[in-house]
Amino acid sequence: MGSSRTVVWFRRDLRIEDNPALAAAARDGPVFPVYIWCPEEEGQFYPGRVSRWWLKQSLTHLGNSIKSLGAELILIKTHSAVDALRDCVNAVGATRLVFNHLYDPVSLVRDHSIKEKLGELGISVQSYNGDLLYEPWDIYDDEGHAFTKFNSYWEKCLHLQMEPVSHLPPWKLIAGSIEKCSVDELGLEDELEKASNSLLGRAWSPGWGNADKSLTEFVERHLINYSENRLKVGVDSTSLLSPYLHFGELSVRKVFQCVRMKQLVWEKEENKKGKDSVNWFLRSIGLREYSRYLCFNFPFTHERSLLGHLKYFPWNANQAHFKSWRQGRTGYPLVDAGMRELWATGWMHNRIRVIVSSFSVKVLLLPWRWGMKYFWDTLLDADLECDILGWQYISGSLPDGHELERLDSPEIQGSKFDPEGEYVRHWLPELARMPTEWIHHPWDAPDIVLKSAGVELGLNYPMPIVDLDMARELLTSAIFKMWEDEAAARASCSNGTNEVIGDNTGITDGIPKVVLREKGKAPCLTASSNDQKVPSFYNMKQKDPHGKKRAKCMEEGTPGPDKFRDCYNVAGTSRPDGDLCSTAESSAAKKQATTSRCSFSVPQYCSSSEGNSMAQECESPEFKEPWQSQIDIENSSSKDVAMGT
């Protein structure tokens, strides 16, 4: 063991086992563990109530684990993460800071800034892969470009060698004199939320030690039936590991390797059900990987569709419809049951997530960003990258997503995934006595059936918010309008009446090409191999051999008043005036390098930026739309009701 002191910055890696940053620090000398809570830097993606509850419990669990080793997890609440980290380094006389990578747009820009600022002070900063099987910059097609379809990406991943689980060597913890706070003083949970949150503890056990137990139980008892049970919405038919994975209490490498071991056993036994279950589950792991891959290579996807023509889609910014959807008052039982379960528990089966999100964007034509932000605020396992992938997929914003014209009937979905109506009856007590025949379409039931069931449509349960046939017509009209507007924009641009048509990526057709490795060029080297790359778009001043150029300019718009139109600079995207060189080498370059060593609000669309820093979202009250303030009031006044108290 060396003698250098290292600050370990815990973030969404709240575990001791298979923590690459912690293991690297422990190998070189004493370790100073710290967690920093900086609400201001979260911007519009400040965690929701149930997510903050989980974080609080997880930090308590990790703190107890570190305390049992004779030291303390330092908790700091601050206005600036970089200032807090600098204070930690000075307090213990550390020479190095380490942490594990994050891939969302906010974290990418913040981490790059921290490395630059601390590097200027002579502090060595290194980051590691503690969240993925493979780094995003190591997966690319034959042309060196980022994949834009999941199947191609995942097939490539499955043929690559994976790094083994890292084991923590004997390590020594150090203490330092620095201003700190207790987990309660972080302010993750206020007094009004405690009554509601207390019910969460009956169903969930946060913490990395409990994560291991949950993984073992799933692999040994439930994985075998995963292929058969994964679509059953009324029971715990999935792994329930997503919150543990989001907060990094569980290593995805460990999950993958445990499941692969089962796969080898079942292949030897020629157990078809077991092999099918493994393939389906590993695919879900792959989708999680792909969500980070997309966010890293296309960091604008939290604000804009990946497919460029979706910028012309005439979304319907209807406040009343959005409120009915959130409250589970659409008149479509399966949708309403899902939304009420979400509000009450912070959880929904993945199939229900697909159904309610599809209803929002295809039936109600609500902007997908609204739903994505609401999921972020209310899900226990809220994960920005996964939410982006899910909502872009459903809204037809991805090349391999749902067809834009596809509109699924909630009635048919209900008969397929909740055939007996048990799920609907559980979450919609007003329909508890409805016969199974009519449970998913009560508006068609005879009056005598409704009367005997105690259902008064329009009174104790709403009539359908919109007729499905009408919704299909409106969706078709919206698609035609989108193509017409795009054609008009292209014609205007070609006639010279508008010099700039496009988005901030500078590509006019299809999807921007992201260069992960250029043919014939070695990856650019940096001072540290333990660093994180930044995606590079093609130089917009040079001829693009793979497609037309797109000038910078028109942002993704929405119909209606200007207040519903985007007016932001894309946070975290590359500048169009030139390629960005990576801040780290690829794994191939590492071998060659000689200088390196091993309260709810809808997303804001007005932002500003300074230089290359992340654009700060407009969160002050004067920037909120009237309906946003109404939602804030609803949430603050009904927190206890949300948990049934």
XYZ file of C-alpha atoms in Angstrom:
645
model
C 0.000 0.000 0.000
C 1.267 3.447 -0.919
C 1.292 6.530 1.276
C -0.676 9.070 -0.776
C -3.967 10.272 0.647
C -7.029 10.169 -1.574
C -10.475 11.731 -1.335
C -13.156 9.331 -2.586
C -16.234 11.170 -3.818
C -19.305 8.942 -3.494
C -22.230 9.759 -5.768
C -24.478 7.161 -7.420
C -22.111 4.395 -6.330
C -23.210 3.966 -2.724
C -21.508 0.637 -2.083
C -18.229 -0.739 -0.838
C -18.109 -3.893 -2.951
C -16.992 -3.639 -6.595
C -16.420 0.101 -6.374
C -13.535 0.820 -8.793
C -12.805 4.321 -7.508
C -12.723 3.160 -3.883
C -10.567 0.148 -4.762
C -8.072 2.313 -6.688
C -7.808 4.761 -3.786
C -7.353 1.984 -1.236
C -4.467 0.486 -3.190
C -2.484 3.719 -2.972
C -2.956 4.714 0.652
C -5.391 6.160 3.206
C -8.905 7.020 2.033
C -11.163 9.947 2.935
C -14.792 9.091 1.938
C -17.185 11.960 1.275
C -20.700 12.483 -0.100
C -21.680 15.980 -1.281
C -25.283 17.145 -1.571
C -25.569 20.221 -3.785
C -29.247 20.887 -4.619
C -28.468 23.966 -6.715
C -26.419 21.921 -9.158
C -29.280 19.476 -9.726
C -31.200 22.166 -11.613
C -34.527 21.021 -13.058
C -33.599 17.428 -12.248
C -33.731 17.837 -8.493
C -34.783 14.382 -7.189
C -38.401 13.751 -6.249
C -39.677 12.891 -2.791
C -39.476 9.095 -2.967
C -36.096 9.188 -4.690
C -34.712 11.434 -1.956
C -36.130 9.055 0.665
C -34.192 6.192 -0.887
C -31.024 8.288 -1.052
C -31.316 9.152 2.632
C -31.693 5.508 3.660
C -28.853 4.447 1.380
C -26.470 7.052 2.795
C -27.346 5.939 6.322
C -26.610 2.325 5.386
C -23.288 3.198 3.733
C -22.326 5.429 6.654
C -22.931 2.593 9.101
C -20.795 0.264 6.983
C -17.888 2.700 6.931
C -18.328 3.412 10.639
C -17.945 -0.303 11.374
C -14.524 -0.029 9.734
C -13.479 2.671 12.165
C -14.100 5.885 10.274
C -16.887 8.134 9.048
C -18.590 8.937 5.766
C -18.367 12.725 5.608
C -21.642 14.317 4.491
C -21.512 17.860 3.155
C -24.306 20.157 2.018
C -23.016 22.978 -0.150
C -23.718 25.404 -2.971
C -20.667 24.316 -4.964
C -19.366 20.767 -5.316
C -15.950 21.893 -6.554
C -15.466 24.173 -3.529
C -16.441 21.371 -1.158
C -14.044 18.958 -2.840
C -11.214 21.479 -2.661
C -11.895 21.930 1.062
C -11.802 18.153 1.577
C -8.477 17.852 -0.210
C -6.987 20.656 1.889
C -8.435 19.314 5.151
C -6.659 15.963 4.937
C -3.677 16.937 2.826
C -4.801 14.685 -0.016
C -2.991 14.597 -3.332
C -5.728 12.939 -5.331
C -9.487 12.884 -5.891
C -11.243 9.847 -7.361
C -14.843 9.114 -8.300
C -16.863 6.904 -10.627
C -18.268 8.133 -13.926
C -21.779 9.438 -14.486
C -23.177 9.823 -17.996
C -26.143 12.184 -17.813
C -25.665 15.609 -19.468
C -25.581 17.552 -16.188
C -22.924 15.326 -14.626
C -20.780 15.147 -17.773
C -20.291 18.885 -17.903
C -19.931 19.293 -14.130
C -17.323 16.534 -13.870
C -15.289 17.936 -16.744
C -15.313 21.350 -15.092
C -14.246 19.907 -11.743
C -11.314 18.091 -13.338
C -10.160 21.263 -15.022
C -10.463 23.474 -11.942
C -8.827 21.063 -9.510
C -6.188 20.174 -12.077
C -5.186 23.833 -12.216
C -4.508 23.584 -8.465
C -2.194 20.635 -8.962
C -4.680 18.051 -7.669
C -4.745 14.744 -9.509
C -8.318 13.823 -10.468
C -9.161 10.369 -11.779
C -12.505 8.775 -12.592
C -13.485 5.161 -13.180
C -16.220 3.008 -14.641
C -18.398 1.889 -11.752
C -21.779 2.052 -13.494
C -21.528 0.172 -16.791
C -20.330 -3.045 -18.348
C -18.618 -1.091 -21.112
C -17.679 2.561 -21.490
C -19.715 4.401 -24.158
C -16.631 5.451 -26.101
C -15.466 1.856 -26.473
C -18.537 0.719 -28.443
C -18.774 1.884 -32.043
C -19.643 0.560 -35.489
C -17.280 -0.304 -38.321
C -17.077 3.356 -39.340
C -16.162 4.479 -35.837
C -19.566 6.057 -35.236
C -21.926 5.668 -32.301
C -24.712 3.126 -32.692
C -28.257 4.482 -32.922
C -30.124 1.159 -32.762
C -30.208 -1.008 -29.678
C -29.938 -4.460 -31.259
C -26.740 -3.573 -33.130
C -25.267 -1.976 -30.026
C -26.094 -4.880 -27.717
C -24.884 -7.508 -30.168
C -21.527 -5.731 -30.264
C -21.414 -5.586 -26.464
C -22.087 -9.282 -26.005
C -18.999 -10.119 -28.046
C -16.656 -7.964 -25.970
C -14.637 -8.983 -22.963
C -15.897 -7.491 -19.714
C -13.757 -6.251 -16.856
C -13.978 -8.478 -13.768
C -15.576 -7.402 -10.521
C -13.043 -5.320 -8.585
C -12.224 -6.504 -5.086
C -11.388 -4.046 -2.366
C -7.886 -4.548 -0.940
C -7.108 -3.926 2.733
C -7.602 -0.233 3.275
C -7.109 2.495 5.797
C -9.523 5.330 6.471
C -8.478 8.783 7.603
C -10.273 11.593 9.387
C -10.067 15.288 8.725
C -11.288 18.534 10.247
C -13.967 19.835 7.922
C -17.444 21.251 8.285
C -19.908 18.397 7.913
C -23.517 17.579 8.657
C -25.727 14.660 9.617
C -27.885 12.828 7.107
C -30.951 14.622 8.509
C -29.266 17.990 8.037
C -28.853 17.308 4.318
C -32.559 18.138 3.980
C -33.456 15.114 1.872
C -36.736 14.707 3.734
C -38.890 17.350 5.392
C -41.383 16.843 8.207
C -44.426 16.860 5.921
C -42.973 13.978 3.912
C -42.076 11.642 6.762
C -45.569 10.221 7.287
C -45.885 9.304 3.624
C -42.324 8.030 3.384
C -42.714 5.753 6.391
C -44.861 3.450 4.258
C -42.044 3.043 1.739
C -39.947 1.267 4.340
C -42.521 -1.532 4.542
C -41.927 -2.494 0.917
C -38.285 -1.571 0.316
C -34.944 -1.952 2.108
C -32.397 0.468 0.632
C -28.664 0.000 1.142
C -25.890 -1.909 -0.580
C -26.054 -4.824 1.867
C -29.761 -5.263 1.200
C -29.107 -4.958 -2.532
C -26.936 -8.085 -2.401
C -29.709 -9.957 -0.629
C -32.262 -8.865 -3.221
C -29.985 -9.948 -6.058
C -29.415 -13.360 -4.504
C -33.123 -13.891 -3.929
C -33.979 -12.928 -7.495
C -31.303 -15.061 -9.151
C -31.936 -18.134 -7.002
C -35.741 -18.020 -6.781
C -37.301 -15.851 -9.477
C -34.964 -15.662 -12.477
C -36.022 -19.088 -13.727
C -39.594 -17.842 -14.280
C -38.669 -14.380 -15.548
C -39.583 -15.095 -19.191
C -43.087 -16.197 -18.150
C -43.762 -13.674 -15.380
C -42.127 -10.472 -16.645
C -45.363 -9.167 -18.229
C -47.653 -9.860 -15.256
C -48.578 -6.426 -13.978
C -50.399 -7.257 -10.758
C -47.539 -8.999 -8.950
C -43.820 -8.552 -8.272
C -42.865 -10.225 -11.527
C -39.662 -8.313 -12.270
C -36.311 -8.245 -10.501
C -37.087 -5.074 -8.462
C -33.365 -4.257 -8.682
C -33.660 -0.941 -10.540
C -33.508 1.363 -7.474
C -30.410 -0.468 -6.231
C -28.778 -0.113 -9.633
C -29.667 3.569 -9.958
C -28.067 4.517 -6.653
C -25.110 2.240 -7.293
C -25.803 0.030 -4.299
C -25.461 -2.884 -6.670
C -22.775 -3.311 -9.308
C -24.146 -4.010 -12.774
C -21.075 -6.149 -13.408
C -21.966 -8.331 -10.452
C -25.561 -8.660 -11.633
C -24.429 -9.578 -15.132
C -21.913 -12.157 -13.949
C -24.337 -13.784 -11.498
C -26.930 -14.171 -14.230
C -24.382 -15.471 -16.729
C -23.333 -18.149 -14.253
C -26.945 -19.307 -14.094
C -27.051 -19.231 -17.865
C -24.098 -21.635 -18.082
C -25.797 -24.029 -15.676
C -29.106 -23.974 -17.563
C -27.390 -24.360 -20.917
C -25.624 -27.454 -19.613
C -28.948 -28.779 -18.349
C -30.664 -27.786 -21.635
C -33.209 -25.839 -19.587
C -35.026 -23.828 -22.272
C -37.147 -21.804 -19.851
C -34.056 -20.833 -17.883
C -32.129 -19.840 -21.012
C -35.050 -17.748 -22.273
C -35.351 -16.041 -18.900
C -31.650 -15.170 -18.874
C -31.803 -13.737 -22.393
C -34.790 -11.546 -21.551
C -33.226 -10.323 -18.322
C -29.837 -9.586 -19.909
C -31.675 -7.626 -22.578
C -33.108 -5.406 -19.841
C -29.567 -4.875 -18.534
C -28.543 -4.026 -22.078
C -31.263 -1.396 -22.340
C -29.945 0.239 -19.192
C -26.459 0.273 -20.731
C -27.866 1.698 -23.954
C -29.628 4.510 -22.102
C -26.290 5.782 -20.827
C -24.712 5.203 -24.217
C -27.303 7.442 -25.870
C -27.063 10.154 -23.217
C -23.288 10.251 -23.481
C -23.114 10.340 -27.275
C -26.211 12.498 -27.795
C -26.329 14.714 -24.682
C -29.223 16.776 -26.039
C -31.693 13.885 -25.765
C -33.126 15.054 -22.449
C -34.507 18.058 -24.317
C -34.821 17.051 -27.972
C -35.789 14.026 -30.001
C -32.951 12.033 -31.501
C -34.746 11.969 -34.861
C -34.569 15.491 -36.266
C -37.983 15.655 -37.952
C -39.757 15.292 -34.576
C -38.926 18.946 -33.945
C -41.868 19.784 -36.212
C -44.388 17.576 -34.433
C -47.345 19.681 -33.197
C -47.604 18.533 -29.595
C -50.767 19.534 -27.746
C -49.757 21.493 -24.648
C -53.088 20.882 -22.912
C -52.857 21.600 -19.199
C -56.177 19.976 -18.327
C -55.287 16.732 -20.108
C -51.897 16.628 -18.414
C -53.530 17.050 -15.007
C -56.080 14.301 -15.706
C -53.297 11.968 -16.795
C -51.209 12.669 -13.671
C -54.160 12.156 -11.351
C -55.379 8.947 -12.992
C -58.636 10.521 -14.200
C -58.520 9.798 -17.937
C -61.478 7.396 -17.966
C -59.307 4.525 -19.206
C -59.016 2.119 -16.241
C -55.606 0.549 -16.921
C -54.000 3.950 -17.480
C -55.652 5.413 -14.384
C -54.666 2.438 -12.220
C -51.049 2.817 -13.269
C -50.903 6.535 -12.558
C -52.537 6.120 -9.153
C -50.096 3.347 -8.255
C -47.225 5.635 -9.251
C -48.489 8.480 -7.074
C -49.174 6.196 -4.125
C -46.030 4.052 -4.174
C -43.454 5.599 -6.495
C -43.441 2.385 -8.509
C -44.974 0.918 -11.658
C -44.372 -2.297 -13.556
C -42.396 -1.617 -16.729
C -45.306 -2.696 -18.936
C -47.578 -0.196 -17.192
C -44.943 2.509 -17.690
C -45.047 1.804 -21.403
C -48.861 1.897 -21.484
C -49.306 5.164 -19.560
C -46.492 6.940 -21.419
C -47.842 5.780 -24.786
C -51.289 7.082 -23.810
C -49.780 10.437 -22.896
C -47.914 11.029 -26.156
C -50.060 9.151 -28.687
C -53.618 9.602 -27.383
C -53.317 12.967 -25.638
C -50.427 14.236 -27.808
C -48.748 15.719 -24.742
C -45.055 16.653 -25.145
C -42.952 13.649 -24.150
C -40.689 15.856 -22.046
C -43.600 16.584 -19.697
C -44.133 12.915 -18.971
C -40.416 12.258 -18.663
C -40.074 14.987 -16.043
C -43.111 13.729 -14.133
C -41.638 10.232 -14.029
C -38.386 11.728 -12.787
C -40.202 13.458 -9.962
C -42.359 10.551 -8.836
C -40.552 7.248 -9.501
C -38.668 5.542 -6.710
C -36.127 4.329 -9.259
C -36.161 7.601 -11.229
C -33.217 7.410 -13.586
C -32.687 10.224 -16.060
C -30.952 8.153 -18.715
C -33.499 5.330 -18.586
C -36.398 7.786 -18.578
C -34.983 9.541 -21.636
C -34.629 6.243 -23.489
C -38.117 5.118 -22.507
C -39.933 8.301 -23.472
C -38.013 8.787 -26.703
C -38.749 5.168 -27.599
C -42.474 5.519 -26.957
C -42.781 8.851 -28.758
C -41.194 7.508 -31.947
C -38.106 9.652 -31.426
C -35.626 6.791 -31.915
C -34.816 4.916 -35.140
C -35.885 1.631 -33.535
C -38.618 3.051 -31.309
C -42.384 2.695 -31.533
C -43.718 3.722 -34.910
C -44.922 7.287 -34.624
C -48.348 6.329 -35.981
C -48.762 3.406 -33.585
C -51.583 3.926 -31.082
C -52.353 1.048 -28.736
C -55.819 0.680 -27.226
C -55.767 0.712 -23.392
C -58.800 -1.574 -23.502
C -56.931 -4.222 -25.506
C -53.804 -3.750 -23.401
C -55.910 -4.279 -20.291
C -57.400 -7.542 -21.510
C -53.912 -8.728 -22.432
C -51.915 -7.774 -19.337
C -54.643 -7.632 -16.679
C -57.180 -10.172 -18.006
C -59.043 -10.621 -14.715
C -58.989 -6.924 -13.853
C -57.349 -7.505 -10.475
C -54.781 -4.756 -10.966
C -57.439 -2.217 -11.958
C -59.708 -3.147 -9.041
C -56.847 -2.772 -6.577
C -55.974 0.787 -7.612
C -59.440 1.972 -8.679
C -61.741 1.075 -5.779
C -64.645 2.809 -7.523
C -64.519 0.016 -10.121
C -63.991 -2.806 -7.603
C -67.424 -4.335 -8.275
C -67.311 -4.090 -12.062
C -67.575 -7.480 -13.800
C -64.418 -8.647 -15.576
C -66.211 -8.418 -18.916
C -66.517 -4.640 -18.579
C -63.655 -3.723 -16.252
C -61.439 -2.269 -18.985
C -64.206 -0.442 -20.869
C -66.933 0.512 -18.366
C -68.410 3.063 -20.795
C -69.737 0.171 -22.875
C -71.408 -1.579 -19.930
C -75.252 -1.634 -19.746
C -76.823 0.747 -17.259
C -77.959 -2.121 -15.059
C -74.375 -3.403 -14.781
C -73.060 0.055 -13.889
C -75.796 0.533 -11.307
C -75.184 -2.805 -9.611
C -71.458 -2.050 -9.523
C -72.069 1.385 -8.001
C -70.405 3.151 -10.918
C -71.724 6.507 -12.096
C -69.734 7.525 -15.155
C -68.952 11.198 -15.089
C -69.473 11.319 -11.316
C -67.467 8.786 -9.315
C -65.449 7.674 -12.358
C -64.794 9.858 -15.410
C -65.934 9.274 -18.946
C -63.050 8.724 -21.417
C -61.095 11.944 -21.783
C -60.958 11.453 -25.546
C -62.483 8.943 -27.941
C -59.835 6.577 -29.324
C -61.070 6.871 -32.902
C -60.834 10.633 -32.623
C -57.375 10.287 -31.056
C -56.209 8.246 -34.055
C -57.475 10.904 -36.436
C -55.736 13.645 -34.456
C -52.487 11.649 -34.380
C -52.628 11.104 -38.133
C -53.306 14.792 -38.718
C -50.410 15.730 -36.460
C -48.053 13.454 -38.397
C -49.114 14.994 -41.722
C -48.654 18.457 -40.214
C -45.161 17.475 -39.072
C -44.136 16.368 -42.570
C -45.657 19.472 -44.154
C -43.811 21.802 -41.782
C -40.540 19.969 -42.311
C -40.943 20.135 -46.083
C -41.732 23.849 -45.869
C -38.669 24.451 -43.715
C -36.444 22.591 -46.155
C -37.890 24.490 -49.100
C -37.387 27.776 -47.304
C -33.792 26.869 -46.574
C -33.038 25.747 -50.145
C -34.565 28.968 -51.542
C -32.195 31.003 -49.446
C -34.921 32.662 -47.397
C -33.626 31.136 -44.218
C -29.922 30.592 -43.749
C -30.155 28.363 -40.711
C -32.436 25.376 -40.419
C -31.707 22.612 -37.982
C -30.615 21.938 -34.460
C -27.499 22.518 -32.444
C -25.810 19.392 -33.758
C -25.490 20.918 -37.191
C -26.925 17.925 -39.070
C -30.026 18.381 -41.237
C -30.960 14.832 -42.139
C -31.579 11.997 -39.736
C -29.337 11.679 -36.721
C -26.060 13.502 -36.008
C -22.977 11.382 -36.579
C -20.983 11.021 -33.385
C -17.351 10.127 -33.926
C -15.992 7.772 -31.297
C -12.937 6.839 -33.320
C -11.916 8.163 -36.714
C -10.451 5.777 -39.234
C -6.703 6.085 -39.616
C -6.364 8.307 -36.569
C -5.140 7.335 -33.148
C -7.294 8.475 -30.244
C -6.042 11.689 -28.706
C -4.019 11.104 -25.579
C -4.378 12.830 -22.253
C -2.542 12.975 -19.000
C -4.721 10.380 -17.368
C -6.050 7.076 -18.538
C -8.532 7.136 -15.675
C -10.634 9.800 -17.275
C -13.799 10.276 -19.224
C -14.258 11.028 -22.887
C -16.403 13.749 -24.388
C -18.361 12.922 -27.566
C -17.293 14.564 -30.835
C -19.583 15.628 -33.649
C -18.275 16.156 -37.163
C -16.635 19.488 -37.863
C -19.446 21.548 -39.318
C -17.043 23.678 -41.370
C -15.784 20.656 -43.222
C -17.557 18.491 -45.729
C -19.453 15.692 -44.070
C -18.914 12.534 -46.112
C -21.800 10.743 -44.430
C -24.633 13.190 -44.989
C -25.671 16.780 -45.554
C -24.557 19.579 -43.345
C -27.000 21.283 -41.091
C -26.499 24.806 -39.984
C -27.107 25.775 -36.414
C -30.381 27.291 -35.419
C -34.025 26.282 -35.241
C -34.818 24.503 -31.986
C -37.468 21.835 -31.547
C -40.746 23.713 -31.486
C -44.193 23.016 -30.188
C -47.499 24.420 -31.437
C -49.306 27.251 -29.793
C -47.999 30.371 -28.056
C -44.335 31.223 -28.008
C -44.162 30.346 -24.331
C -44.375 26.677 -25.284
C -41.459 26.912 -27.700
C -37.894 25.958 -26.827
C -35.507 28.831 -26.265
C -32.518 27.022 -24.912
C -28.967 26.286 -25.871
C -28.469 22.548 -25.811
C -26.728 21.745 -22.565
C -23.724 19.568 -22.885
C -23.633 19.231 -26.686
C -20.481 19.794 -28.659
C -19.804 23.069 -30.325
C -20.478 23.103 -34.047
C -17.304 24.979 -34.897
C -15.054 21.996 -34.482
C -14.566 18.538 -33.113
C -14.056 18.126 -29.409
C -11.003 16.107 -28.516
C -11.636 13.469 -25.912
C -10.491 14.056 -22.367
C -9.372 10.458 -22.145
C -7.959 7.701 -24.250
C -9.827 4.680 -25.468
C -8.808 1.344 -24.070
C -6.631 0.766 -27.135
C -4.810 4.031 -26.556
C -4.164 3.159 -22.940
C -1.946 0.318 -24.088
C 0.056 2.634 -26.368
C 0.279 5.735 -24.212
C 3.593 6.594 -22.697
C 2.524 9.729 -20.841
C -0.523 8.273 -19.134
C -1.050 6.245 -15.999
C -3.242 3.819 -14.944
C -41.168 19.835 -5.991
C -42.406 18.926 -9.475
C -42.032 21.233 -12.397
C -42.130 20.560 -16.116
C -38.712 21.003 -17.813
C -37.767 24.600 -18.404
C -36.934 25.623 -21.944
C -35.165 28.881 -21.181
C -31.543 28.560 -20.225
C -28.307 30.411 -20.462
C -24.716 29.320 -20.448
C -21.310 30.740 -19.771
C -18.597 29.480 -22.028
C -18.596 25.710 -22.013
C -20.356 25.288 -18.689
C -23.717 23.578 -18.363
C -26.642 25.864 -19.038
C -28.421 26.769 -15.832
C -32.133 25.952 -15.964
C -34.613 28.719 -15.223
C -36.159 27.489 -11.974
C -37.214 30.755 -10.400
C -40.967 31.376 -10.002
C -41.068 34.057 -12.654
C -40.052 31.522 -15.308
C -42.724 28.983 -14.379
C -45.810 28.574 -16.477
C -49.098 29.026 -14.549
C -49.832 25.307 -14.710
C -46.437 24.514 -13.183
C -47.248 26.538 -10.094
C -50.557 24.708 -9.830
C -48.739 21.355 -9.901
C -46.371 22.535 -7.169
C -49.376 23.399 -5.003
C -51.001 20.031 -5.675
C -47.864 18.144 -4.662
C -47.226 20.140 -1.526
C -50.825 19.825 -0.346
C -51.327 16.126 -1.019
C -48.124 14.412 0.045
C -49.782 12.406 2.803
C -52.663 11.448 0.544
C -50.142 10.113 -1.951
C -49.236 7.307 0.399
C -52.778 6.657 1.516
C -52.405 8.309 4.899
